[in-house]
mmCIF file of C-alpha atoms in Angstrom:
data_model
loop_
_atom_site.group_PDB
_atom_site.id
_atom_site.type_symbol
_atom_site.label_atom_id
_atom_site.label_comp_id
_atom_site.label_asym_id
_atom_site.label_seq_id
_atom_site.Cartn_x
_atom_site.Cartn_y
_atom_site.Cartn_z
ATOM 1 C CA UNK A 16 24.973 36.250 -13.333
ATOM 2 C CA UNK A 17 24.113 33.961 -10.519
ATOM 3 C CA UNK A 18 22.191 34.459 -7.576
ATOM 4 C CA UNK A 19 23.996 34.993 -4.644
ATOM 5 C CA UNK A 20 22.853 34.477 -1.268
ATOM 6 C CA UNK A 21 24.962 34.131 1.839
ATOM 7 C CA UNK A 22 23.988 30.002 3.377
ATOM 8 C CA UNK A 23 23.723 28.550 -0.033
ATOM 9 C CA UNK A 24 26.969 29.062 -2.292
ATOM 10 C CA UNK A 25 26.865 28.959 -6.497
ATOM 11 C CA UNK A 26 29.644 28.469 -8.590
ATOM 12 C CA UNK A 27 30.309 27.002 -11.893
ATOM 13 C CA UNK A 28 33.822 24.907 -11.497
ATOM 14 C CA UNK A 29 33.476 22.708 -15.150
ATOM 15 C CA UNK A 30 32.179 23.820 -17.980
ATOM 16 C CA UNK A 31 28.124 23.482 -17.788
ATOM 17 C CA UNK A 32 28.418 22.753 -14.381
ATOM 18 C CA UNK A 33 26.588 24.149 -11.057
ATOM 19 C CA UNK A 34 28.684 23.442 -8.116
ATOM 20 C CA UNK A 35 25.641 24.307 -5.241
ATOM 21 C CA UNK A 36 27.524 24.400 -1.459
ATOM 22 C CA UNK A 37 24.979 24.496 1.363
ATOM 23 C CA UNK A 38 26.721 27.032 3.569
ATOM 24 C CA UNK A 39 25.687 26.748 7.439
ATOM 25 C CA UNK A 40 28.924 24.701 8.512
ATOM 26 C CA UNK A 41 27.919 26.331 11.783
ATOM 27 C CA UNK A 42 24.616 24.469 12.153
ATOM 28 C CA UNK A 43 25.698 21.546 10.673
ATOM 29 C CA UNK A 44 23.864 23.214 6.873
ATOM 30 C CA UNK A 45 20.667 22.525 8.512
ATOM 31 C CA UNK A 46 17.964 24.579 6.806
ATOM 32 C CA UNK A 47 15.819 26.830 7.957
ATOM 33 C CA UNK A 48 12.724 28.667 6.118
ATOM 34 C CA UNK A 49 15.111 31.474 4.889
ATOM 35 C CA UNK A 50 17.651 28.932 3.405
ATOM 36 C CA UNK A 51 14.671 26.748 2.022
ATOM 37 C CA UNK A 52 13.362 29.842 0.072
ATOM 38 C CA UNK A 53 17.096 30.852 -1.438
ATOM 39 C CA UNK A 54 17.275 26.658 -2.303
ATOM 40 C CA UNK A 55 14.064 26.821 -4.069
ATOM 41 C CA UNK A 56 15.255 29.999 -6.226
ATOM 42 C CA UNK A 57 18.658 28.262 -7.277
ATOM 43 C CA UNK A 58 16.768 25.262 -8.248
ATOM 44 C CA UNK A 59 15.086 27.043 -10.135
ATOM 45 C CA UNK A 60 17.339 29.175 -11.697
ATOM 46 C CA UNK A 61 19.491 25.435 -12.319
ATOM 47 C CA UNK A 62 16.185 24.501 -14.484
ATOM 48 C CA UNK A 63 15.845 27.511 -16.241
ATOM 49 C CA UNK A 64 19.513 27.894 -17.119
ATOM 50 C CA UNK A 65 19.803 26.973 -20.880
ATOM 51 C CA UNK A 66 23.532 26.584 -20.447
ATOM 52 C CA UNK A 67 23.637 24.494 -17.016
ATOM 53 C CA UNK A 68 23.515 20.526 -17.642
ATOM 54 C CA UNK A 69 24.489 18.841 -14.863
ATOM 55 C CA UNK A 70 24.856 20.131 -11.044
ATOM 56 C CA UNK A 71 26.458 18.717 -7.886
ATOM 57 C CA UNK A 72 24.957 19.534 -4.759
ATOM 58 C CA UNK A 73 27.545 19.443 -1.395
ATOM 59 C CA UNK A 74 27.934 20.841 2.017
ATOM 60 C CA UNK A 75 30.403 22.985 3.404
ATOM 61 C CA UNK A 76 32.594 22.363 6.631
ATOM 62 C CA UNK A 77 32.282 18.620 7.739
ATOM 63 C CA UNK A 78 28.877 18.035 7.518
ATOM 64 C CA UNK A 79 26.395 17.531 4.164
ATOM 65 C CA UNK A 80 23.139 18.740 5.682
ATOM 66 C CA UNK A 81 21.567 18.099 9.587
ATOM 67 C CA UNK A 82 18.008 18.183 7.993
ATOM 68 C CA UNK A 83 15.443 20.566 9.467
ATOM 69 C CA UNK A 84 16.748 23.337 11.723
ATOM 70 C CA UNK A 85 14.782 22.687 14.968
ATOM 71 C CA UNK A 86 14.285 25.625 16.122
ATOM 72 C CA UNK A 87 11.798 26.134 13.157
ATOM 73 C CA UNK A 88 9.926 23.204 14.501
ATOM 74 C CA UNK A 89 9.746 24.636 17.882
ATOM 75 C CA UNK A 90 7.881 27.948 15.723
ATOM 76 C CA UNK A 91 5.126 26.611 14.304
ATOM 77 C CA UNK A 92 2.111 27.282 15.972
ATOM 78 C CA UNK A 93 -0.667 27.355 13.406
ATOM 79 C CA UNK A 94 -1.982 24.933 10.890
ATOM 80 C CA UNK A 95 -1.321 27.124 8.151
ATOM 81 C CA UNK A 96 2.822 27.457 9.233
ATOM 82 C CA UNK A 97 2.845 23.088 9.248
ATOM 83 C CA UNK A 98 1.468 23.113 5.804
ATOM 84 C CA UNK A 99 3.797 25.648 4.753
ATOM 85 C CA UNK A 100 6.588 23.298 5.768
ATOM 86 C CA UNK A 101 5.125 20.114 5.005
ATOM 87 C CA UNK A 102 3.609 20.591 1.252
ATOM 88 C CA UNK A 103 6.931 22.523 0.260
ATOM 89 C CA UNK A 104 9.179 19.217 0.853
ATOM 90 C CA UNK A 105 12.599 20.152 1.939
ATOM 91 C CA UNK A 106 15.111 22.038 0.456
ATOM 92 C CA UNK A 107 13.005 23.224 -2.515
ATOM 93 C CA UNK A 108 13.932 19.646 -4.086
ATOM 94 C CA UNK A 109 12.277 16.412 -2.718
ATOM 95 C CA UNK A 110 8.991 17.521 -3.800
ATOM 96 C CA UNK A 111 9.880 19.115 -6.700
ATOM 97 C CA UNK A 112 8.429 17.479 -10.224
ATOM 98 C CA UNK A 113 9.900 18.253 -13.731
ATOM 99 C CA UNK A 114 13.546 19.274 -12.730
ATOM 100 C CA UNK A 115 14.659 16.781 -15.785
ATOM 101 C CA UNK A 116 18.559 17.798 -15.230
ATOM 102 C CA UNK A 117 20.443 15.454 -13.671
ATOM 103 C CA UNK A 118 21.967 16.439 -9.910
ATOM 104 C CA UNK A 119 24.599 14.540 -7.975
ATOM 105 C CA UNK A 120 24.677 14.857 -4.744
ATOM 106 C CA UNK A 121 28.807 14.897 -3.239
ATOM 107 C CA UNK A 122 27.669 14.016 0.285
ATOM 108 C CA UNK A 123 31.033 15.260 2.474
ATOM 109 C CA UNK A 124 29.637 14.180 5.886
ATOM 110 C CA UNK A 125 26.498 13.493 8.039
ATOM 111 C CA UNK A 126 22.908 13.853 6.249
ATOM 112 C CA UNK A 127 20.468 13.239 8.502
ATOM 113 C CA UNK A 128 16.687 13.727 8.479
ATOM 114 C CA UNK A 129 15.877 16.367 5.546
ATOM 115 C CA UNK A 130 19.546 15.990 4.671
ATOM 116 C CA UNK A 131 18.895 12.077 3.781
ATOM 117 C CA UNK A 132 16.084 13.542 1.991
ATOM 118 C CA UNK A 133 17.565 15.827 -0.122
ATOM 119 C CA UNK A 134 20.154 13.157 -1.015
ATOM 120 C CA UNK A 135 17.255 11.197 -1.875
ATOM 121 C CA UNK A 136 15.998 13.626 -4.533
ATOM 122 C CA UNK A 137 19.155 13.468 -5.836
ATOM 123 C CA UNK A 138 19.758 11.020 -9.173
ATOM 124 C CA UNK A 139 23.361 9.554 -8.203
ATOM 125 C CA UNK A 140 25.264 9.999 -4.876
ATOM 126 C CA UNK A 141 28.773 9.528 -4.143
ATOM 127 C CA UNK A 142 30.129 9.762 -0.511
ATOM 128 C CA UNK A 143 33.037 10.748 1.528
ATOM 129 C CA UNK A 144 34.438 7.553 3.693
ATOM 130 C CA UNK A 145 33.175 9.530 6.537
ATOM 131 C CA UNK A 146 29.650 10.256 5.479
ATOM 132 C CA UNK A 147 26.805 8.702 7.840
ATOM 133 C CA UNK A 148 23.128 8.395 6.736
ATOM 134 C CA UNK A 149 19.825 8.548 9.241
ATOM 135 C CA UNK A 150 16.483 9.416 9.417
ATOM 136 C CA UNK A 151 15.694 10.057 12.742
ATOM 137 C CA UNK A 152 12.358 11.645 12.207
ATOM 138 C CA UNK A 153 10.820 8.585 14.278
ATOM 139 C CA UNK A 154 13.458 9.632 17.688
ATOM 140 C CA UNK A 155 12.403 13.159 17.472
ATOM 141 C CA UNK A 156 8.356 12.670 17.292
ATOM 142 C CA UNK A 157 7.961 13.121 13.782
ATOM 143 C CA UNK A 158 8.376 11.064 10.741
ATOM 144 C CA UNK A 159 10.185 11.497 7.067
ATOM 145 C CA UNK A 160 7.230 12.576 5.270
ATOM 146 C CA UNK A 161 9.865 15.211 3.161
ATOM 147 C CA UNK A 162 9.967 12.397 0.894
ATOM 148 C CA UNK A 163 12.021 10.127 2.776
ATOM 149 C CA UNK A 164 9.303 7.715 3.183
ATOM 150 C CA UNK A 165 8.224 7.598 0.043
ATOM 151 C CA UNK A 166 11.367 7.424 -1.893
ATOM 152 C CA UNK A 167 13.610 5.464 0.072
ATOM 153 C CA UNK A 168 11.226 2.014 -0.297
ATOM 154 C CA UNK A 169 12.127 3.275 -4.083
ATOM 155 C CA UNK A 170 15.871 3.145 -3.758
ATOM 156 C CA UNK A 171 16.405 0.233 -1.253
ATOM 157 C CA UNK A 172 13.466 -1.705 -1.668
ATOM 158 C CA UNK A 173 10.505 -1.909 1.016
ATOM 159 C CA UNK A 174 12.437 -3.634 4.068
ATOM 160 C CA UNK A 175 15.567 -2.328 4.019
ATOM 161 C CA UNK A 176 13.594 1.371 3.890
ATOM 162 C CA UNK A 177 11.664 0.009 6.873
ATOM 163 C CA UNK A 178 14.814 -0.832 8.824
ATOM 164 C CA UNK A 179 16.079 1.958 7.921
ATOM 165 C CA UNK A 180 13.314 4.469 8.708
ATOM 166 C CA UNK A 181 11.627 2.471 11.552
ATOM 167 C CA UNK A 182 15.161 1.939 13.967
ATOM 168 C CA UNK A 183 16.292 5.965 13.972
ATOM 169 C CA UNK A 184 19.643 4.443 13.138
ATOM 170 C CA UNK A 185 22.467 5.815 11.460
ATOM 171 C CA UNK A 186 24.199 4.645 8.980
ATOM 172 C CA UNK A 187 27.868 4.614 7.469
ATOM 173 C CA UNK A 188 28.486 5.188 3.491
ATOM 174 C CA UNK A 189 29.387 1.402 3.034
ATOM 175 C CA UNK A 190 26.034 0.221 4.525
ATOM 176 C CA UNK A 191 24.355 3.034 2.028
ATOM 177 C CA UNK A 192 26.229 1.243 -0.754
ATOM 178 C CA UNK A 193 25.661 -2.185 0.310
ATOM 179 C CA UNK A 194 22.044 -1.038 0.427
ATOM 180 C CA UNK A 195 22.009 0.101 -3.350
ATOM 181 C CA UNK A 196 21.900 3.919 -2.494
ATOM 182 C CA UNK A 197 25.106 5.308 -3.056
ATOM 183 C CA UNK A 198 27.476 4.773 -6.025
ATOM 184 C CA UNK A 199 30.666 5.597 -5.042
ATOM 185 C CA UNK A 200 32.595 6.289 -1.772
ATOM 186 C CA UNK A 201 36.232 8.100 -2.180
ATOM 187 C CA UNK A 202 38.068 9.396 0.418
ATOM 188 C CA UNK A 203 36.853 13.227 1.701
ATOM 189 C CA UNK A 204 39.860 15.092 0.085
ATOM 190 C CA UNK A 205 38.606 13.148 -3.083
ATOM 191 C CA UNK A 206 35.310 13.787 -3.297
ATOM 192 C CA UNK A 207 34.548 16.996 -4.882
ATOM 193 C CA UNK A 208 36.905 16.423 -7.663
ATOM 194 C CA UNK A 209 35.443 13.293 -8.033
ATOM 195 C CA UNK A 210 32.001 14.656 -8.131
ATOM 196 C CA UNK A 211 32.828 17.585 -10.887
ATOM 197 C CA UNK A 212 34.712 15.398 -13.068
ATOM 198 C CA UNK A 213 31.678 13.104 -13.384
ATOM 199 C CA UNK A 214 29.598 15.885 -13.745
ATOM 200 C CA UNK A 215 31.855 17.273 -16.586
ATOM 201 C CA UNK A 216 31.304 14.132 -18.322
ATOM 202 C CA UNK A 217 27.783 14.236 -18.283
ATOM 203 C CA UNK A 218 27.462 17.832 -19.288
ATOM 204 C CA UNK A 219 29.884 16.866 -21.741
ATOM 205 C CA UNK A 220 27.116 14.392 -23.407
ATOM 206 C CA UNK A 221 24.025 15.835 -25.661
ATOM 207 C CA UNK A 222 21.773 17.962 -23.057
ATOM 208 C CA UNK A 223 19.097 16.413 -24.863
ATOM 209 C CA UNK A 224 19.932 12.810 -24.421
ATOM 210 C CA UNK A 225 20.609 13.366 -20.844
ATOM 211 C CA UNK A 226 17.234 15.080 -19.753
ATOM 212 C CA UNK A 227 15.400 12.261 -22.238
ATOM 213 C CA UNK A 228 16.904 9.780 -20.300
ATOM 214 C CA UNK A 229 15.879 11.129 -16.868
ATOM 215 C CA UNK A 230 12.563 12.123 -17.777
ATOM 216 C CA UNK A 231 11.836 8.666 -19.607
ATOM 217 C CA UNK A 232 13.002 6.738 -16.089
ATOM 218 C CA UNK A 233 10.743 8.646 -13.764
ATOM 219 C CA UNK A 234 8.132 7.846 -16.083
ATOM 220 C CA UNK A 235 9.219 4.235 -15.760
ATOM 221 C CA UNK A 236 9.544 3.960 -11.826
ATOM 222 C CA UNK A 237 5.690 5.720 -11.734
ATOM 223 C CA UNK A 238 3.940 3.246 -14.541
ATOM 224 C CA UNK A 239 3.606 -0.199 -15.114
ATOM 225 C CA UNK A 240 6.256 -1.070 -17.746
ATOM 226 C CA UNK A 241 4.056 -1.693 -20.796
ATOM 227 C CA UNK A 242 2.397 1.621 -19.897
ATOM 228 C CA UNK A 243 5.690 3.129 -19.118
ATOM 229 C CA UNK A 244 7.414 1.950 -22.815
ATOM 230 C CA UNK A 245 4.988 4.245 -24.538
ATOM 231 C CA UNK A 246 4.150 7.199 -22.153
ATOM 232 C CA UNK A 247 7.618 7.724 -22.208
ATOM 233 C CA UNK A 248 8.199 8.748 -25.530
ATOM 234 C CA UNK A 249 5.341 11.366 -25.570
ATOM 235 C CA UNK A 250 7.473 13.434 -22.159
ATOM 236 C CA UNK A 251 8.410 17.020 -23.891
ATOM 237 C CA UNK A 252 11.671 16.579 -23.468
ATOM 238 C CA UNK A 253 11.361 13.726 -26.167
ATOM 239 C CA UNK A 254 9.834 16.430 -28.235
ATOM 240 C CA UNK A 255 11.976 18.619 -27.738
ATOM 241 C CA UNK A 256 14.767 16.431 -28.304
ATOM 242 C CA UNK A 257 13.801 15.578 -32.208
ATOM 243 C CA UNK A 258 12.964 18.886 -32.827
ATOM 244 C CA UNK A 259 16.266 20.582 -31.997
ATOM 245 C CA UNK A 260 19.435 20.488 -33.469
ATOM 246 C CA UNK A 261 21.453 17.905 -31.077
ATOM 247 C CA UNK A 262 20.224 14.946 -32.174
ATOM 248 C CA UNK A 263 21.753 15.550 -35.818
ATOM 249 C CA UNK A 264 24.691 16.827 -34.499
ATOM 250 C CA UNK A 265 25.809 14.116 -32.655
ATOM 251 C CA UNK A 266 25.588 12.242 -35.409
ATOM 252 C CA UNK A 267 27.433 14.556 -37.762
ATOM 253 C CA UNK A 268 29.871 14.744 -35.469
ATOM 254 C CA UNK A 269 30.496 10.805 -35.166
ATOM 255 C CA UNK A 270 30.467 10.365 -39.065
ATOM 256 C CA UNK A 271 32.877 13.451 -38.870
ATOM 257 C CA UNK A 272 35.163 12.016 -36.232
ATOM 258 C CA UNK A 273 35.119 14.896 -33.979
ATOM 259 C CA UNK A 274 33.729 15.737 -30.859
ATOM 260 C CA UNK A 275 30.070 17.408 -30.722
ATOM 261 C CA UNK A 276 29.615 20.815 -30.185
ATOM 262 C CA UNK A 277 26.234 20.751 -28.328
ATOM 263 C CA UNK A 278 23.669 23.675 -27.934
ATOM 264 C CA UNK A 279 21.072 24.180 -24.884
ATOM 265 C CA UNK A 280 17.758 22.131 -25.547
ATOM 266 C CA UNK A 281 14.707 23.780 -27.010
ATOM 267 C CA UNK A 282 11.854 25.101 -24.510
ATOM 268 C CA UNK A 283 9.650 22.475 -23.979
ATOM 269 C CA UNK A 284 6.597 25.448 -23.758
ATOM 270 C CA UNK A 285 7.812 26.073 -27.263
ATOM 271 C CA UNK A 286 4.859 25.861 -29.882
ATOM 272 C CA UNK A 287 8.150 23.891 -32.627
ATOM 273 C CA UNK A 288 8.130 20.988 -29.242
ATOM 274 C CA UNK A 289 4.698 20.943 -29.306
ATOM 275 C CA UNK A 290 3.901 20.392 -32.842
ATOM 276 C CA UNK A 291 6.356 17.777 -32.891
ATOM 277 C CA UNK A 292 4.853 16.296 -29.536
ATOM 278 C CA UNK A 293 1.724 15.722 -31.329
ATOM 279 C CA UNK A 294 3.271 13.948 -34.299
ATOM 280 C CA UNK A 295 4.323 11.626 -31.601
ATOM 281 C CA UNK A 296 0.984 11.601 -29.835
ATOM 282 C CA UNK A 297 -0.202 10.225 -33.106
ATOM 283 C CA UNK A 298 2.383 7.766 -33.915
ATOM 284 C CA UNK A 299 1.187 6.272 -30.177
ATOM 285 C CA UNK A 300 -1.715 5.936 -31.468
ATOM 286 C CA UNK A 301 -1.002 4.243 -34.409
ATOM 287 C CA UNK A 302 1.054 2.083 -32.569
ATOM 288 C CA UNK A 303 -1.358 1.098 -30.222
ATOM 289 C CA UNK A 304 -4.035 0.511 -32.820
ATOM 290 C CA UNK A 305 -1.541 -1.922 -35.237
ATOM 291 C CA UNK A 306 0.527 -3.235 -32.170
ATOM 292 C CA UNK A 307 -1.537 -3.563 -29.476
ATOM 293 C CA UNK A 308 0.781 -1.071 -27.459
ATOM 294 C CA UNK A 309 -0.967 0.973 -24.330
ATOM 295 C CA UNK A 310 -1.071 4.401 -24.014
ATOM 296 C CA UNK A 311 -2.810 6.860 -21.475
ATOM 297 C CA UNK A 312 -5.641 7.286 -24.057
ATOM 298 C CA UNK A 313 -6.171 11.259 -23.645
ATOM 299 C CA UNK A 314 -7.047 11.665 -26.580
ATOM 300 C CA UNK A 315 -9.432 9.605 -28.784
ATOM 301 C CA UNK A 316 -10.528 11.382 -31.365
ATOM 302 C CA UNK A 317 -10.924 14.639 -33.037
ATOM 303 C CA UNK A 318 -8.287 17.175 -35.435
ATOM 304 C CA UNK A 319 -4.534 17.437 -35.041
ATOM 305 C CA UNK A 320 -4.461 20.699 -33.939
ATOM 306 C CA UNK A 321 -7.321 20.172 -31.203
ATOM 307 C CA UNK A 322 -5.332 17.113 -29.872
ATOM 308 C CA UNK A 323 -1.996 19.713 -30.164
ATOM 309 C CA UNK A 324 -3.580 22.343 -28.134
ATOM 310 C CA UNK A 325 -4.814 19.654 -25.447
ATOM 311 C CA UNK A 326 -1.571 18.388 -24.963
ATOM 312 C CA UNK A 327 -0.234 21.947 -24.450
ATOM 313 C CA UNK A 328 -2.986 22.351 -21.657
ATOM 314 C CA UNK A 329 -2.537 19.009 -20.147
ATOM 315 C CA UNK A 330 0.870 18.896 -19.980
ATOM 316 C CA UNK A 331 1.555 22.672 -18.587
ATOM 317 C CA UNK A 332 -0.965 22.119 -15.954
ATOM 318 C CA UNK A 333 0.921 18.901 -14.945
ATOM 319 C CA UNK A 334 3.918 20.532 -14.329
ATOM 320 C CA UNK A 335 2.517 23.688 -12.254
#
């Protein structure tokens, strides 16, 4: 069953699909501490969802999201309340780390501050012909510190993000794409059905494949790229990936010239994703040894099953 709660709609349009509709046309889907808390929980209950692949995120009425509701602004009054707002990033998303499903944002109108934000977070974005982009953190006393400012550089490279985040500005959907930050811009009656029929064909690929390929290009954007070539390989969802059942039936299903009939991806907390992690752990280090490959070098020395356990601990403390 899915969660219900009454400014943040869930559906499931497509097969293995999450349609998420911010629901505040009202206030423009800003968010407020209430609504961050209820987009935390469907986040999470996207991630935990063996049978959800691929999500689109949107806004209802004619706006994606206003950012921050300023009237919680106006509330805080203690240290403790600013951290609470600060180290939770916005909309339970643009600090989140580990969420290896893919998300697409369908931005429908303005996203502005926390909105641009959570569009950031996002891993492709189309946009309506009407959409407009700003961070105007810097006009209102504050700055985009909900990941804006460390993302966007990311995206659009380091002066672009400085125009950008430096001016206030706001920007239309073609400057966005000239930029390199959105994908595709459709007219508004377009755009959802745009955005669920891509995210059909996604879900509609091994869930394996596509949470490999995310995890292995955050890995990337974080590491140098010898570094990155290895370290990649030895994410869970790797692990998880050769251990299940996917990976052979895609290829049963090519040589038998039908389509695949995938199943949800093993846990990566799993002790069968484990074991197999550390018979990749070793292979890195055989390759690094006879190729002259670089690794993070956790581990050097000592059994199998002490280097399996230290994984476990390592990488389960990473992702709390």
């Amino acid at each position: 069953m899915l969660p219900s709660f009454e400014d943040v709609t869930l559906s499931i349009p497509r097969p293995h699909v999450l349609l998420v509709t911010l629901n505040k046309p009202d206030k423009r889907n800003a968010v407020n501490s209430a609504m961050d808390r209820h987009l935390v929980a469907t986040w999470d209950f996207y991630e935990k969802s063996d049978d959800l692949w691929c999500c689109v995120v949107t806004g209802a009425g004619s706006a994606f999201c206003a950012g921050l509701d300023l009237a919680e602004i106006a509330r805080i009054k203690s240290v403790g309340q600013a951290a609470d707002r600060l180290f939770g990033g916005f909309a339970g998303l643009t600090f989140k780390s580990g969420l290896n499903k893919p998300i697409i944002a369908a931005v429908n109108g303005p996203a502005y501050g926390g909105g641009f934000e959570l569009v950031l977070a996002c891993d492709i974005i189309l946009s309506s012909t009407d959409a407009q982009f700003g961070l105007w953190e810097v006009k209102r006393g504050i700055a985009p510190i909900s990941g804006g400012a460390v993302h966007l550089p990311r995206v659009i490279g380091y002066h672009n993000a400085m125009l950008v985040m430096l001016t206030g500005r706001n920007y239309t959907a073609t400057e966005m794409k000239d930029f390199g930050l959105v994908q595709t811009i459709v007219e508004p009656e377009s755009l959802l059905n745009t955005a669920l029929a891509l995210a059909e064909e996604i879900a509609g690929n091994s869930p394996d494949g596509v949470r490999v390929a995310k995890a292995c290009a955050k890995v990337g954007l974080e590491l140098g790229w010898d570094r990155a070539n290895v370290d990649a390989l030895l994410v869970p969802e790797v692990a998880a990936m050769f251990a299940g059942s996917n990976i052979r039936e895609g290829v049963r299903a090519f040589k038998e010239k039908r389509p695949p009939s995938w199943s949800p991806p093993l846990d990566t907390q799993s002790w069968t994703v484990w074991t197999m992690g550390c018979g990749l752990w070793s292979l890195s280090k055989w390759a690094a040894l006879t190729r002259g490959t670089t690794t993070t070098g956790i581990f050097v020395g000592g059994s199998l099953a002490a280097a399996a356990v230290a994984l476990y601990v390592a990488k389960t403390g990473r992702r709390r």
